[in-house]
PDB file of C-alpha atoms in Angstrom:
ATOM      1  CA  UNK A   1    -153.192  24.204  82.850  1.00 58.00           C
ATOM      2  CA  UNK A   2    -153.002  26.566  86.116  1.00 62.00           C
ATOM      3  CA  UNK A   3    -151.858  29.369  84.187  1.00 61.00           C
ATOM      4  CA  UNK A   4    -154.920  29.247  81.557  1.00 79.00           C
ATOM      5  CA  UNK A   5    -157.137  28.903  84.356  1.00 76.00           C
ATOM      6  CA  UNK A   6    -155.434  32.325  85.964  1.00 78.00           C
ATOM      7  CA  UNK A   7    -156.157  34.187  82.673  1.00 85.00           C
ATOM      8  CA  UNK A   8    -160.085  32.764  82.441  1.00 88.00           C
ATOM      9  CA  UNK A   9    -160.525  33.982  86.258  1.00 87.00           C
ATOM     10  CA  UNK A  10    -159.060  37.253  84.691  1.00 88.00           C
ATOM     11  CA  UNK A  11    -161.494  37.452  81.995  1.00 89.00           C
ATOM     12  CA  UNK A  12    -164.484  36.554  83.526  1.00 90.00           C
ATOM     13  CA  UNK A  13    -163.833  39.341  86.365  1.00 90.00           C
ATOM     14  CA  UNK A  14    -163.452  41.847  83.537  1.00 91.00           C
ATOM     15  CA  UNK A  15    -166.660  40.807  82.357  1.00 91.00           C
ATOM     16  CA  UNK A  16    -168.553  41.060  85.890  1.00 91.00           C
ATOM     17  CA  UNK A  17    -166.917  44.442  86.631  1.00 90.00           C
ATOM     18  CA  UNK A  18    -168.383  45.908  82.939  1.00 91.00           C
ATOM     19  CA  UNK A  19    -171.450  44.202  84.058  1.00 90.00           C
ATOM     20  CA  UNK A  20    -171.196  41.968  81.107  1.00 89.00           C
ATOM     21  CA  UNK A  21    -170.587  44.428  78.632  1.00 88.00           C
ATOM     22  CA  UNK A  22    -167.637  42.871  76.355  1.00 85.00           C
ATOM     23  CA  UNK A  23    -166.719  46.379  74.956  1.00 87.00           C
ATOM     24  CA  UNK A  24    -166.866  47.936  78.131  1.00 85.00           C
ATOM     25  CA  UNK A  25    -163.994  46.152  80.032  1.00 84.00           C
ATOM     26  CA  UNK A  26    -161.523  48.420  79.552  1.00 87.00           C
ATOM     27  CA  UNK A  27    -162.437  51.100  81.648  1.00 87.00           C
ATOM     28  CA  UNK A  28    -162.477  48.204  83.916  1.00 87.00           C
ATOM     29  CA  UNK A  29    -159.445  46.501  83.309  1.00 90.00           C
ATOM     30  CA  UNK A  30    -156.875  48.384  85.303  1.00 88.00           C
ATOM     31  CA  UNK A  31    -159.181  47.993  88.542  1.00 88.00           C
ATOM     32  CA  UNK A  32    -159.792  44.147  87.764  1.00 90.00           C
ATOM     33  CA  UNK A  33    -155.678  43.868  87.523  1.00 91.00           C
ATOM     34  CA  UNK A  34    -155.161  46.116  90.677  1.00 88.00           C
ATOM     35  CA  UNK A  35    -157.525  43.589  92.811  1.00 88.00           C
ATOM     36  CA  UNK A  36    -156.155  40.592  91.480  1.00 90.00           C
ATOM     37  CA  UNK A  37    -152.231  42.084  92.822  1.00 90.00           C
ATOM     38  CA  UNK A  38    -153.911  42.899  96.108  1.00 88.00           C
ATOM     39  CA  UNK A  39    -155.666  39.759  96.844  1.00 88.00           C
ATOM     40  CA  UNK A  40    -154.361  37.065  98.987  1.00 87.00           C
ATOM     41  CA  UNK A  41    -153.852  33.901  97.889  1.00 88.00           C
ATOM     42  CA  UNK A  42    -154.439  30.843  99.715  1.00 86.00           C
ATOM     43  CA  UNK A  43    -151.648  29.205  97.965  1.00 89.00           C
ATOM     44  CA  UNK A  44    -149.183  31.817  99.559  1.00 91.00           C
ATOM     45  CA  UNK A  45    -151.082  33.157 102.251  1.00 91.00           C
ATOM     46  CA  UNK A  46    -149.893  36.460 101.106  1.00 93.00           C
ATOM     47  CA  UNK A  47    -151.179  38.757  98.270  1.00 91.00           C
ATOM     48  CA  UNK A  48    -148.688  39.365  95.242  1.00 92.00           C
ATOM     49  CA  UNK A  49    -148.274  42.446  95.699  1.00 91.00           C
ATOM     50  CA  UNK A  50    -147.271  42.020  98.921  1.00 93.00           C
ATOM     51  CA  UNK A  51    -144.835  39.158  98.012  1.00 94.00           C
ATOM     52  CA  UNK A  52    -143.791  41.552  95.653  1.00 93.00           C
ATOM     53  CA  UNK A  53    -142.847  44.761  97.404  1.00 92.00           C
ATOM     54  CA  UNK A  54    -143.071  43.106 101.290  1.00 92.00           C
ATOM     55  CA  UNK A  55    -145.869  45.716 102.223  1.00 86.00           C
ATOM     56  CA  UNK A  56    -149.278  45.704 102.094  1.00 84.00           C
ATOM     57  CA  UNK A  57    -151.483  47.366  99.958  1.00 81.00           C
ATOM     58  CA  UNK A  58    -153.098  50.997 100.627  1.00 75.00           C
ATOM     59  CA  UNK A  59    -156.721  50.031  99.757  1.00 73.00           C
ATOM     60  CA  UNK A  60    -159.927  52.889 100.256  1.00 66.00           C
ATOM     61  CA  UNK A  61    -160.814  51.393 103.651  1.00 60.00           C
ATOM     62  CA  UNK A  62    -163.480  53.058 105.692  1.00 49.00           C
ATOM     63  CA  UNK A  63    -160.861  54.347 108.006  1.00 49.00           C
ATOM     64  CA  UNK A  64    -162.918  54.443 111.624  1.00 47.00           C
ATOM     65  CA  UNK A  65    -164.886  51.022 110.235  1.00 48.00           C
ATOM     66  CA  UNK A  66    -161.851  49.406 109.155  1.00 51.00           C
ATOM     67  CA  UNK A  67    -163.557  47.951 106.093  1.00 53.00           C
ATOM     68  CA  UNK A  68    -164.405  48.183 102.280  1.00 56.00           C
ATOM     69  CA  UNK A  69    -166.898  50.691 101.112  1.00 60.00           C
ATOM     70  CA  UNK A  70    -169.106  47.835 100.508  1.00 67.00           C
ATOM     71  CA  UNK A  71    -171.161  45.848 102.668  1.00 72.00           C
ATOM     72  CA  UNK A  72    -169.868  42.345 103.218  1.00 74.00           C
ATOM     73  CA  UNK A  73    -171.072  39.626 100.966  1.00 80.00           C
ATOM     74  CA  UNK A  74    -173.883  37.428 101.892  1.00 87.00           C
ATOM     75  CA  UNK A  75    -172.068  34.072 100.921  1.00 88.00           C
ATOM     76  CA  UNK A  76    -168.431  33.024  99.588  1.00 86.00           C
ATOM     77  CA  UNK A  77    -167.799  34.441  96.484  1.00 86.00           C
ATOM     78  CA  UNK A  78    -165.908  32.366  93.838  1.00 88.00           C
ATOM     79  CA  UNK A  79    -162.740  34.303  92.850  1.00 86.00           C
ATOM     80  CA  UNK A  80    -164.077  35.923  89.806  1.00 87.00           C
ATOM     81  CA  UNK A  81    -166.847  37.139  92.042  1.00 88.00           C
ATOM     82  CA  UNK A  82    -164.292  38.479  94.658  1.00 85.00           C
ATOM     83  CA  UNK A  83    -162.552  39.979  91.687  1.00 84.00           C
ATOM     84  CA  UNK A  84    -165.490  41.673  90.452  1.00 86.00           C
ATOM     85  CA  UNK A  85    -166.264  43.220  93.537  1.00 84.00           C
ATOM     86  CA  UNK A  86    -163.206  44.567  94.422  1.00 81.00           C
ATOM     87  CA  UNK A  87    -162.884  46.061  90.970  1.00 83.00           C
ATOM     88  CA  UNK A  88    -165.686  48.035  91.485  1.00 80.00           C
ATOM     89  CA  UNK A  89    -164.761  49.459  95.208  1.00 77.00           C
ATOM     90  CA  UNK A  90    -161.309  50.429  93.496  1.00 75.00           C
ATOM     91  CA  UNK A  91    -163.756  52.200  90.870  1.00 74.00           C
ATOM     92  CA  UNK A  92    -165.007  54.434  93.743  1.00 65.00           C
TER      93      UNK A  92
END
């Protein structure tokens, strides 16, 4: 079902962001969390943390660059990719 399918996404970011360490996702887990709140979703068009508190997030942008730390990704990510990735900017 859709919400099993949330919790895989969840688990296989964990393992991308501990670089596929199994015992080493929990230093990662709080950033994996905090980018899956502050992601939007196409199903909303919002992220849920904004649906949440009606703000947006305060992310580490590069302030005069107005982007992540990171460069951008050569292709579309899936969304444990995306999750990944922002778990390890949030690291920084």
């Amino acid at each position: 079902g859709v919400i099993e399918r949330k919790h895989y996404d969840l688990r296989e970011s964990l393992l991308k962001a501990a670089n596929g360490d199994e015992h080493h996702w929990s230093p990662t887990a709080h950033s994996v969390f905090w980018a899956e709140r502050v992601t939007h979703r196409r199903s909303t068009g919002a992220s849920p943390y904004f649906l949440s508190h009606g703000v947006h997030p305060l992310l580490p942008l590069d302030v005069l660059e107005a982007t992540f730390l990171l460069p951008p990704p050569d292709s579309v990510l899936t969304t444990t990719d995306l999750l990944a990735r922002r778990a390890r900017e949030l690291q920084k």
